[in-house]
Amino acid sequence: MSSVDDNKALIQRYTEVVWQGTALDATFHASDSISHPLPSPSSVSDLAQTAGYFRAALPDLTVSESLIFGQDDRVMQYYTFSGTHTGSPLFDFPASGRTLTIAGENIFRIRDGHIVETWSIIDAAGVFQQLSAQ
Amino acid sequence: MNSDEIKLIYRSHDEAMLAGKLEIIDELYGEDFVNYSPGLPDYLRHGPNAVRGHYGFLASAFSDMALNVDQEIVDGDKIGMHWTWSARHTGDFLGIPATGVRVEITGFEIVQIYDGKIRAAWIVQDNASLMAQLQSAVQAQA
């Protein structure tokens, strides 16, 4: 059994590695881990891939806020990240040079120190709004 | 937080948002309340009036709203929820006139509650899907 504090620390490390690190550490996830990401374009199947998608578009991406709390086997997180859109396209918008700030929330179900299920959302409407603003 | 404090956010949803009893909002939210959610105009961020304005705006565009809480997580002064909101589109919403269709989206909501009032909120909901559902209804009716 993992304690809530251990689970929160796991998600803190996961955030640092997945969003700001240079290598993905597959040991965060159990082998039978399930993801429910929103939005869910066909190219993205889990949160780590979502992070990779945004890191490719915003090469200087940094996580600016991260609010983490938990109960029983769940950890919930609100976070925002910022970066300059100089990399790959975002939702079909080519590199815009704009500085974007994007919010998301996640719920993780954790068993024995591994993530076994993730529910996540990225504020895609906010991305569209920032990229299409005059 | 205690069970009475947990009830504050359920009353906000069930009585104020769904049933339209906007007069109870002053009981539920502190004067210092701040809504940190992305995408909100500044006038919908601060104090109980902002919550009234937000719920009033929803009621002007949607009817027969329902909210199903799929997960609840409580820790210290925070309560988090993963919910499904649905409603019928019966009024102008951001320039889209009533389509009459029923829409449904997922949302994640965190609120901070202490000293008997809701003090802060962080909500990220699938507004991209909401707009897509409404635009698809507009096209189907054209």
PDB file of C-alpha atoms in Angstrom:
ATOM      1  CA  MET A   1       0.000   0.000   0.000  1.00  0.00           C
ATOM      2  CA  SER A   2       1.219   3.464  -0.838  1.00  0.00           C
ATOM      3  CA  SER A   3       0.453   6.309   1.513  1.00  0.00           C
ATOM      4  CA  VAL A   4      -1.218   9.448   0.185  1.00  0.00           C
ATOM      5  CA  ASP A   5       2.029  11.368   0.797  1.00  0.00           C
ATOM      6  CA  ASP A   6       4.039   8.837  -1.228  1.00  0.00           C
ATOM      7  CA  ASN A   7       1.458   9.050  -4.016  1.00  0.00           C
ATOM      8  CA  LYS A   8       1.637  12.862  -4.092  1.00  0.00           C
ATOM      9  CA  ALA A   9       5.455  12.702  -4.229  1.00  0.00           C
ATOM     10  CA  LEU A  10       5.222  10.231  -7.121  1.00  0.00           C
ATOM     11  CA  ILE A  11       3.032  12.641  -9.112  1.00  0.00           C
ATOM     12  CA  GLN A  12       5.361  15.546  -8.293  1.00  0.00           C
ATOM     13  CA  ARG A  13       8.302  13.559  -9.772  1.00  0.00           C
ATOM     14  CA  TYR A  14       6.158  12.386 -12.702  1.00  0.00           C
ATOM     15  CA  THR A  15       5.286  16.021 -13.520  1.00  0.00           C
ATOM     16  CA  GLU A  16       8.949  17.039 -13.462  1.00  0.00           C
ATOM     17  CA  VAL A  17      10.050  14.140 -15.666  1.00  0.00           C
ATOM     18  CA  VAL A  18       7.171  14.006 -18.139  1.00  0.00           C
ATOM     19  CA  TRP A  19       6.777  17.766 -18.694  1.00  0.00           C
ATOM     20  CA  GLN A  20      10.294  19.090 -18.087  1.00  0.00           C
ATOM     21  CA  GLY A  21      12.662  16.153 -18.234  1.00  0.00           C
ATOM     22  CA  THR A  22      14.539  14.823 -21.196  1.00  0.00           C
ATOM     23  CA  ALA A  23      13.663  11.123 -20.953  1.00  0.00           C
ATOM     24  CA  LEU A  24      10.410   9.369 -20.214  1.00  0.00           C
ATOM     25  CA  ASP A  25      10.611   6.915 -17.345  1.00  0.00           C
ATOM     26  CA  ALA A  26       8.281   4.056 -18.144  1.00  0.00           C
ATOM     27  CA  THR A  27       8.477   2.794 -14.571  1.00  0.00           C
ATOM     28  CA  PHE A  28       5.946   5.416 -13.454  1.00  0.00           C
ATOM     29  CA  HIS A  29       3.158   3.414 -15.082  1.00  0.00           C
ATOM     30  CA  ALA A  30       2.022  -0.106 -14.305  1.00  0.00           C
ATOM     31  CA  SER A  31       2.116  -2.359 -17.364  1.00  0.00           C
ATOM     32  CA  ASP A  32      -1.703  -2.496 -17.455  1.00  0.00           C
ATOM     33  CA  SER A  33      -2.131   1.273 -16.953  1.00  0.00           C
ATOM     34  CA  ILE A  34      -5.218   2.862 -18.563  1.00  0.00           C
ATOM     35  CA  SER A  35      -5.559   6.487 -19.755  1.00  0.00           C
ATOM     36  CA  HIS A  36      -8.604   8.662 -20.439  1.00  0.00           C
ATOM     37  CA  PRO A  37      -7.171  11.843 -22.032  1.00  0.00           C
ATOM     38  CA  LEU A  38      -9.186  14.870 -23.217  1.00  0.00           C
ATOM     39  CA  PRO A  39      -9.050  16.050 -25.893  1.00  0.00           C
ATOM     40  CA  SER A  40      -8.297  12.648 -27.393  1.00  0.00           C
ATOM     41  CA  PRO A  41      -6.845  13.077 -30.891  1.00  0.00           C
ATOM     42  CA  SER A  42      -5.883   9.773 -32.471  1.00  0.00           C
ATOM     43  CA  SER A  43      -2.169  10.602 -32.150  1.00  0.00           C
ATOM     44  CA  VAL A  44      -2.282  10.844 -28.353  1.00  0.00           C
ATOM     45  CA  SER A  45      -3.142   7.876 -26.159  1.00  0.00           C
ATOM     46  CA  ASP A  46      -1.963   8.977 -22.726  1.00  0.00           C
ATOM     47  CA  LEU A  47      -0.745  11.901 -20.671  1.00  0.00           C
ATOM     48  CA  ALA A  48       2.959  11.292 -21.340  1.00  0.00           C
ATOM     49  CA  GLN A  49       2.248  11.497 -25.092  1.00  0.00           C
ATOM     50  CA  THR A  50       0.193  14.647 -24.516  1.00  0.00           C
ATOM     51  CA  ALA A  51       3.187  16.150 -22.711  1.00  0.00           C
ATOM     52  CA  GLY A  52       5.464  15.092 -25.582  1.00  0.00           C
ATOM     53  CA  TYR A  53       3.108  16.724 -28.086  1.00  0.00           C
ATOM     54  CA  PHE A  54       3.235  20.062 -26.239  1.00  0.00           C
ATOM     55  CA  ARG A  55       6.990  19.872 -25.582  1.00  0.00           C
ATOM     56  CA  ALA A  56       7.563  19.442 -29.333  1.00  0.00           C
ATOM     57  CA  ALA A  57       5.479  22.559 -30.009  1.00  0.00           C
ATOM     58  CA  LEU A  58       6.827  24.644 -27.085  1.00  0.00           C
ATOM     59  CA  PRO A  59      10.525  23.719 -26.776  1.00  0.00           C
ATOM     60  CA  ASP A  60      11.087  26.043 -23.768  1.00  0.00           C
ATOM     61  CA  LEU A  61       8.051  24.643 -21.906  1.00  0.00           C
ATOM     62  CA  THR A  62       8.031  25.024 -18.121  1.00  0.00           C
ATOM     63  CA  VAL A  63       5.367  23.999 -15.609  1.00  0.00           C
ATOM     64  CA  SER A  64       4.457  27.197 -13.775  1.00  0.00           C
ATOM     65  CA  GLU A  65       1.837  26.007 -11.252  1.00  0.00           C
ATOM     66  CA  SER A  66       1.115  22.588  -9.811  1.00  0.00           C
ATOM     67  CA  LEU A  67      -1.496  21.976  -7.124  1.00  0.00           C
ATOM     68  CA  ILE A  68      -1.446  18.374  -5.892  1.00  0.00           C
ATOM     69  CA  PHE A  69      -3.653  16.655  -3.312  1.00  0.00           C
ATOM     70  CA  GLY A  70      -4.922  13.152  -2.708  1.00  0.00           C
ATOM     71  CA  GLN A  71      -7.185  10.718  -0.924  1.00  0.00           C
ATOM     72  CA  ASP A  72      -6.972   6.925  -0.645  1.00  0.00           C
ATOM     73  CA  ASP A  73      -5.503   5.663  -3.953  1.00  0.00           C
ATOM     74  CA  ARG A  74      -6.194   8.911  -5.916  1.00  0.00           C
ATOM     75  CA  VAL A  75      -4.118  12.022  -6.553  1.00  0.00           C
ATOM     76  CA  MET A  76      -5.609  15.079  -8.230  1.00  0.00           C
ATOM     77  CA  GLN A  77      -3.609  17.851  -9.888  1.00  0.00           C
ATOM     78  CA  TYR A  78      -4.250  21.270 -11.390  1.00  0.00           C
ATOM     79  CA  TYR A  79      -1.315  22.636 -13.338  1.00  0.00           C
ATOM     80  CA  THR A  80      -0.400  25.267 -15.869  1.00  0.00           C
ATOM     81  CA  PHE A  81       2.501  25.320 -18.265  1.00  0.00           C
ATOM     82  CA  SER A  82       3.936  28.066 -20.452  1.00  0.00           C
ATOM     83  CA  GLY A  83       6.196  28.154 -23.456  1.00  0.00           C
ATOM     84  CA  THR A  84       6.933  29.808 -26.773  1.00  0.00           C
ATOM     85  CA  HIS A  85       5.321  28.231 -29.815  1.00  0.00           C
ATOM     86  CA  THR A  86       8.435  27.883 -31.986  1.00  0.00           C
ATOM     87  CA  GLY A  87       8.332  24.106 -32.586  1.00  0.00           C
ATOM     88  CA  SER A  88       5.833  21.810 -34.263  1.00  0.00           C
ATOM     89  CA  PRO A  89       2.207  22.756 -35.071  1.00  0.00           C
ATOM     90  CA  LEU A  90      -0.420  22.816 -32.319  1.00  0.00           C
ATOM     91  CA  PHE A  91      -3.886  21.638 -33.386  1.00  0.00           C
ATOM     92  CA  ASP A  92      -2.907  22.472 -37.000  1.00  0.00           C
ATOM     93  CA  PHE A  93      -1.675  25.980 -36.127  1.00  0.00           C
ATOM     94  CA  PRO A  94       1.923  26.314 -37.460  1.00  0.00           C
ATOM     95  CA  ALA A  95       4.637  27.744 -35.178  1.00  0.00           C
ATOM     96  CA  SER A  96       3.268  31.149 -34.171  1.00  0.00           C
ATOM     97  CA  GLY A  97       6.082  32.518 -31.989  1.00  0.00           C
ATOM     98  CA  ARG A  98       3.456  33.285 -29.355  1.00  0.00           C
ATOM     99  CA  THR A  99       3.956  32.653 -25.649  1.00  0.00           C
ATOM    100  CA  LEU A 100       1.123  30.390 -24.497  1.00  0.00           C
ATOM    101  CA  THR A 101      -0.100  29.533 -21.009  1.00  0.00           C
ATOM    102  CA  ILE A 102      -2.178  26.370 -20.856  1.00  0.00           C
ATOM    103  CA  ALA A 103      -4.064  24.754 -17.947  1.00  0.00           C
ATOM    104  CA  GLY A 104      -4.898  21.128 -17.294  1.00  0.00           C
ATOM    105  CA  GLU A 105      -6.178  18.806 -14.590  1.00  0.00           C
ATOM    106  CA  ASN A 106      -5.457  15.150 -13.890  1.00  0.00           C
ATOM    107  CA  ILE A 107      -6.674  12.407 -11.602  1.00  0.00           C
ATOM    108  CA  PHE A 108      -4.312   9.480 -11.064  1.00  0.00           C
ATOM    109  CA  ARG A 109      -5.188   6.133  -9.512  1.00  0.00           C
ATOM    110  CA  ILE A 110      -2.065   4.660  -7.931  1.00  0.00           C
ATOM    111  CA  ARG A 111      -1.287   1.134  -6.791  1.00  0.00           C
ATOM    112  CA  ASP A 112       1.987   0.067  -5.155  1.00  0.00           C
ATOM    113  CA  GLY A 113       3.871   3.145  -6.333  1.00  0.00           C
ATOM    114  CA  HIS A 114       2.713   2.930  -9.943  1.00  0.00           C
ATOM    115  CA  ILE A 115       0.103   4.838 -11.923  1.00  0.00           C
ATOM    116  CA  VAL A 116      -2.622   2.401 -12.967  1.00  0.00           C
ATOM    117  CA  GLU A 117      -5.265   4.783 -14.329  1.00  0.00           C
ATOM    118  CA  THR A 118      -5.287   8.431 -15.444  1.00  0.00           C
ATOM    119  CA  TRP A 119      -8.129  10.823 -16.253  1.00  0.00           C
ATOM    120  CA  SER A 120      -6.832  14.049 -17.782  1.00  0.00           C
ATOM    121  CA  ILE A 121      -7.898  17.215 -19.550  1.00  0.00           C
ATOM    122  CA  ILE A 122      -6.018  20.015 -21.301  1.00  0.00           C
ATOM    123  CA  ASP A 123      -7.784  23.314 -21.934  1.00  0.00           C
ATOM    124  CA  ALA A 124      -7.738  22.963 -25.723  1.00  0.00           C
ATOM    125  CA  ALA A 125     -10.299  25.775 -26.138  1.00  0.00           C
ATOM    126  CA  GLY A 126      -7.811  28.076 -24.385  1.00  0.00           C
ATOM    127  CA  VAL A 127      -5.084  27.028 -26.830  1.00  0.00           C
ATOM    128  CA  PHE A 128      -7.354  27.813 -29.822  1.00  0.00           C
ATOM    129  CA  GLN A 129      -8.235  31.168 -28.269  1.00  0.00           C
ATOM    130  CA  GLN A 130      -4.598  32.178 -27.720  1.00  0.00           C
ATOM    131  CA  LEU A 131      -3.513  31.028 -31.188  1.00  0.00           C
ATOM    132  CA  SER A 132      -6.362  32.699 -33.064  1.00  0.00           C
ATOM    133  CA  ALA A 133      -6.485  36.001 -31.103  1.00  0.00           C
ATOM    134  CA  GLN A 134      -5.702  39.025 -33.285  1.00  0.00           C
TER     135      GLN A 134
ATOM    136  CA  MET B   1     -12.628  19.949   5.802  1.00  0.00           C
ATOM    137  CA  ASN B   2     -15.715  18.767   7.657  1.00  0.00           C
ATOM    138  CA  SER B   3     -18.847  17.268   6.102  1.00  0.00           C
ATOM    139  CA  ASP B   4     -20.754  20.570   6.380  1.00  0.00           C
ATOM    140  CA  GLU B   5     -18.020  22.259   4.338  1.00  0.00           C
ATOM    141  CA  ILE B   6     -18.133  19.524   1.696  1.00  0.00           C
ATOM    142  CA  LYS B   7     -21.871  20.197   1.355  1.00  0.00           C
ATOM    143  CA  LEU B   8     -21.146  23.806   0.297  1.00  0.00           C
ATOM    144  CA  ILE B   9     -19.945  22.815  -3.170  1.00  0.00           C
ATOM    145  CA  TYR B  10     -22.791  20.327  -3.652  1.00  0.00           C
ATOM    146  CA  ARG B  11     -25.294  23.063  -2.697  1.00  0.00           C
ATOM    147  CA  SER B  12     -23.574  25.414  -5.156  1.00  0.00           C
ATOM    148  CA  HIS B  13     -24.034  22.867  -7.930  1.00  0.00           C
ATOM    149  CA  ASP B  14     -27.442  21.431  -7.062  1.00  0.00           C
ATOM    150  CA  GLU B  15     -29.325  24.406  -5.634  1.00  0.00           C
ATOM    151  CA  ALA B  16     -27.633  27.403  -7.282  1.00  0.00           C
ATOM    152  CA  MET B  17     -26.480  26.166 -10.704  1.00  0.00           C
ATOM    153  CA  LEU B  18     -29.071  23.458 -11.429  1.00  0.00           C
ATOM    154  CA  ALA B  19     -32.115  24.812  -9.571  1.00  0.00           C
ATOM    155  CA  GLY B  20     -31.379  28.508 -10.136  1.00  0.00           C
ATOM    156  CA  LYS B  21     -31.433  29.596  -6.464  1.00  0.00           C
ATOM    157  CA  LEU B  22     -28.776  32.263  -6.991  1.00  0.00           C
ATOM    158  CA  GLU B  23     -29.736  33.977  -3.705  1.00  0.00           C
ATOM    159  CA  ILE B  24     -27.936  31.276  -1.668  1.00  0.00           C
ATOM    160  CA  ILE B  25     -24.539  32.064  -3.213  1.00  0.00           C
ATOM    161  CA  ASP B  26     -23.632  34.574  -0.487  1.00  0.00           C
ATOM    162  CA  GLU B  27     -24.004  31.784   2.110  1.00  0.00           C
ATOM    163  CA  LEU B  28     -21.616  29.522   0.209  1.00  0.00           C
ATOM    164  CA  TYR B  29     -18.804  31.760  -1.092  1.00  0.00           C
ATOM    165  CA  GLY B  30     -16.441  34.068   0.789  1.00  0.00           C
ATOM    166  CA  GLU B  31     -16.104  37.720  -0.201  1.00  0.00           C
ATOM    167  CA  ASP B  32     -12.460  36.848  -0.980  1.00  0.00           C
ATOM    168  CA  PHE B  33     -13.425  34.042  -3.406  1.00  0.00           C
ATOM    169  CA  VAL B  34     -11.245  33.813  -6.541  1.00  0.00           C
ATOM    170  CA  ASN B  35     -11.961  31.652  -9.579  1.00  0.00           C
ATOM    171  CA  TYR B  36      -8.587  30.755 -11.163  1.00  0.00           C
ATOM    172  CA  SER B  37     -10.111  28.716 -14.016  1.00  0.00           C
ATOM    173  CA  PRO B  38      -8.745  29.356 -17.524  1.00  0.00           C
ATOM    174  CA  GLY B  39     -10.893  31.147 -20.083  1.00  0.00           C
ATOM    175  CA  LEU B  40     -12.957  33.329 -17.760  1.00  0.00           C
ATOM    176  CA  PRO B  41     -13.290  37.078 -18.279  1.00  0.00           C
ATOM    177  CA  ASP B  42     -12.002  39.055 -15.262  1.00  0.00           C
ATOM    178  CA  TYR B  43     -15.483  40.147 -14.171  1.00  0.00           C
ATOM    179  CA  LEU B  44     -16.368  36.482 -13.517  1.00  0.00           C
ATOM    180  CA  ARG B  45     -13.399  35.846 -11.194  1.00  0.00           C
ATOM    181  CA  HIS B  46     -13.842  37.676  -7.892  1.00  0.00           C
ATOM    182  CA  GLY B  47     -16.365  37.253  -5.083  1.00  0.00           C
ATOM    183  CA  PRO B  48     -19.888  35.808  -4.837  1.00  0.00           C
ATOM    184  CA  ASN B  49     -21.141  38.197  -7.542  1.00  0.00           C
ATOM    185  CA  ALA B  50     -18.852  36.500 -10.049  1.00  0.00           C
ATOM    186  CA  VAL B  51     -20.420  33.103  -9.252  1.00  0.00           C
ATOM    187  CA  ARG B  52     -23.912  34.593  -9.629  1.00  0.00           C
ATOM    188  CA  GLY B  53     -22.860  36.094 -12.942  1.00  0.00           C
ATOM    189  CA  HIS B  54     -21.402  32.808 -14.162  1.00  0.00           C
ATOM    190  CA  TYR B  55     -24.436  30.709 -13.187  1.00  0.00           C
ATOM    191  CA  GLY B  56     -26.780  33.369 -14.571  1.00  0.00           C
ATOM    192  CA  PHE B  57     -24.906  33.290 -17.871  1.00  0.00           C
ATOM    193  CA  LEU B  58     -25.234  29.476 -18.035  1.00  0.00           C
ATOM    194  CA  ALA B  59     -28.969  29.683 -17.263  1.00  0.00           C
ATOM    195  CA  SER B  60     -29.457  32.209 -20.081  1.00  0.00           C
ATOM    196  CA  ALA B  61     -28.092  29.678 -22.603  1.00  0.00           C
ATOM    197  CA  PHE B  62     -29.014  26.259 -21.173  1.00  0.00           C
ATOM    198  CA  SER B  63     -31.996  24.508 -19.550  1.00  0.00           C
ATOM    199  CA  ASP B  64     -32.530  21.174 -17.824  1.00  0.00           C
ATOM    200  CA  MET B  65     -28.943  21.109 -16.609  1.00  0.00           C
ATOM    201  CA  ALA B  66     -27.675  17.978 -14.871  1.00  0.00           C
ATOM    202  CA  LEU B  67     -24.379  17.235 -13.148  1.00  0.00           C
ATOM    203  CA  ASN B  68     -23.125  13.760 -12.355  1.00  0.00           C
ATOM    204  CA  VAL B  69     -20.101  13.518 -10.050  1.00  0.00           C
ATOM    205  CA  ASP B  70     -17.999  10.566 -11.214  1.00  0.00           C
ATOM    206  CA  GLN B  71     -15.147  10.949  -8.686  1.00  0.00           C
ATOM    207  CA  GLU B  72     -14.613  12.960  -5.499  1.00  0.00           C
ATOM    208  CA  ILE B  73     -11.251  13.496  -3.754  1.00  0.00           C
ATOM    209  CA  VAL B  74     -10.979  15.347  -0.428  1.00  0.00           C
ATOM    210  CA  ASP B  75      -7.671  16.375   1.186  1.00  0.00           C
ATOM    211  CA  GLY B  76      -7.189  19.179   3.713  1.00  0.00           C
ATOM    212  CA  ASP B  77      -8.959  22.311   2.489  1.00  0.00           C
ATOM    213  CA  LYS B  78      -9.334  20.999  -1.106  1.00  0.00           C
ATOM    214  CA  ILE B  79     -12.103  18.989  -2.715  1.00  0.00           C
ATOM    215  CA  GLY B  80     -11.725  17.778  -6.265  1.00  0.00           C
ATOM    216  CA  MET B  81     -14.330  16.370  -8.585  1.00  0.00           C
ATOM    217  CA  HIS B  82     -14.484  14.766 -11.979  1.00  0.00           C
ATOM    218  CA  TRP B  83     -17.972  15.322 -13.357  1.00  0.00           C
ATOM    219  CA  THR B  84     -20.203  15.101 -16.389  1.00  0.00           C
ATOM    220  CA  TRP B  85     -22.401  18.132 -17.085  1.00  0.00           C
ATOM    221  CA  SER B  86     -25.266  18.022 -19.545  1.00  0.00           C
ATOM    222  CA  ALA B  87     -27.935  20.495 -20.607  1.00  0.00           C
ATOM    223  CA  ARG B  88     -30.274  21.546 -23.393  1.00  0.00           C
ATOM    224  CA  HIS B  89     -29.117  24.547 -25.464  1.00  0.00           C
ATOM    225  CA  THR B  90     -32.095  26.912 -25.328  1.00  0.00           C
ATOM    226  CA  GLY B  91     -30.529  30.391 -25.501  1.00  0.00           C
ATOM    227  CA  ASP B  92     -27.732  32.352 -27.145  1.00  0.00           C
ATOM    228  CA  PHE B  93     -24.301  31.009 -26.151  1.00  0.00           C
ATOM    229  CA  LEU B  94     -21.250  33.019 -27.265  1.00  0.00           C
ATOM    230  CA  GLY B  95     -23.045  34.042 -30.457  1.00  0.00           C
ATOM    231  CA  ILE B  96     -24.616  30.642 -31.209  1.00  0.00           C
ATOM    232  CA  PRO B  97     -28.435  30.960 -31.102  1.00  0.00           C
ATOM    233  CA  ALA B  98     -30.482  28.195 -29.411  1.00  0.00           C
ATOM    234  CA  THR B  99     -30.253  24.873 -31.243  1.00  0.00           C
ATOM    235  CA  GLY B 100     -32.415  22.857 -28.845  1.00  0.00           C
ATOM    236  CA  VAL B 101     -29.849  20.041 -28.745  1.00  0.00           C
ATOM    237  CA  ARG B 102     -28.686  18.320 -25.597  1.00  0.00           C
ATOM    238  CA  VAL B 103     -24.950  18.695 -24.960  1.00  0.00           C
ATOM    239  CA  GLU B 104     -22.692  16.836 -22.549  1.00  0.00           C
ATOM    240  CA  ILE B 105     -19.127  17.516 -21.424  1.00  0.00           C
ATOM    241  CA  THR B 106     -16.614  16.303 -18.859  1.00  0.00           C
ATOM    242  CA  GLY B 107     -15.029  18.638 -16.345  1.00  0.00           C
ATOM    243  CA  PHE B 108     -12.486  18.625 -13.538  1.00  0.00           C
ATOM    244  CA  GLU B 109     -13.158  20.971 -10.628  1.00  0.00           C
ATOM    245  CA  ILE B 110     -11.099  21.762  -7.534  1.00  0.00           C
ATOM    246  CA  VAL B 111     -12.375  24.085  -4.813  1.00  0.00           C
ATOM    247  CA  GLN B 112     -10.719  25.334  -1.659  1.00  0.00           C
ATOM    248  CA  ILE B 113     -12.974  25.614   1.385  1.00  0.00           C
ATOM    249  CA  TYR B 114     -12.091  26.920   4.848  1.00  0.00           C
ATOM    250  CA  ASP B 115     -13.799  28.762   7.711  1.00  0.00           C
ATOM    251  CA  GLY B 116     -17.176  27.715   6.338  1.00  0.00           C
ATOM    252  CA  LYS B 117     -16.935  29.290   2.871  1.00  0.00           C
ATOM    253  CA  ILE B 118     -15.717  28.381  -0.599  1.00  0.00           C
ATOM    254  CA  ARG B 119     -12.577  30.482  -1.163  1.00  0.00           C
ATOM    255  CA  ALA B 120     -11.160  29.468  -4.555  1.00  0.00           C
ATOM    256  CA  ALA B 121     -11.902  27.333  -7.618  1.00  0.00           C
ATOM    257  CA  TRP B 122      -9.856  25.754 -10.427  1.00  0.00           C
ATOM    258  CA  ILE B 123     -12.105  24.284 -13.138  1.00  0.00           C
ATOM    259  CA  VAL B 124     -10.991  22.860 -16.481  1.00  0.00           C
ATOM    260  CA  GLN B 125     -13.858  21.574 -18.585  1.00  0.00           C
ATOM    261  CA  ASP B 126     -14.063  20.361 -22.162  1.00  0.00           C
ATOM    262  CA  ASN B 127     -15.158  23.626 -23.767  1.00  0.00           C
ATOM    263  CA  ALA B 128     -13.642  22.563 -27.097  1.00  0.00           C
ATOM    264  CA  SER B 129     -16.083  19.647 -27.185  1.00  0.00           C
ATOM    265  CA  LEU B 130     -18.979  21.893 -26.142  1.00  0.00           C
ATOM    266  CA  MET B 131     -18.303  24.287 -29.034  1.00  0.00           C
ATOM    267  CA  ALA B 132     -17.901  21.345 -31.449  1.00  0.00           C
ATOM    268  CA  GLN B 133     -21.243  19.856 -30.345  1.00  0.00           C
ATOM    269  CA  LEU B 134     -23.028  23.200 -30.814  1.00  0.00           C
ATOM    270  CA  GLN B 135     -21.380  23.931 -34.173  1.00  0.00           C
ATOM    271  CA  SER B 136     -22.299  20.465 -35.409  1.00  0.00           C
ATOM    272  CA  ALA B 137     -25.942  21.121 -34.400  1.00  0.00           C
ATOM    273  CA  VAL B 138     -25.888  24.455 -36.241  1.00  0.00           C
ATOM    274  CA  GLN B 139     -24.570  22.759 -39.399  1.00  0.00           C
ATOM    275  CA  ALA B 140     -27.132  19.941 -39.166  1.00  0.00           C
ATOM    276  CA  GLN B 141     -29.939  22.510 -38.935  1.00  0.00           C
ATOM    277  CA  ALA B 142     -28.661  24.755 -41.757  1.00  0.00           C
TER     278      ALA B 142
END
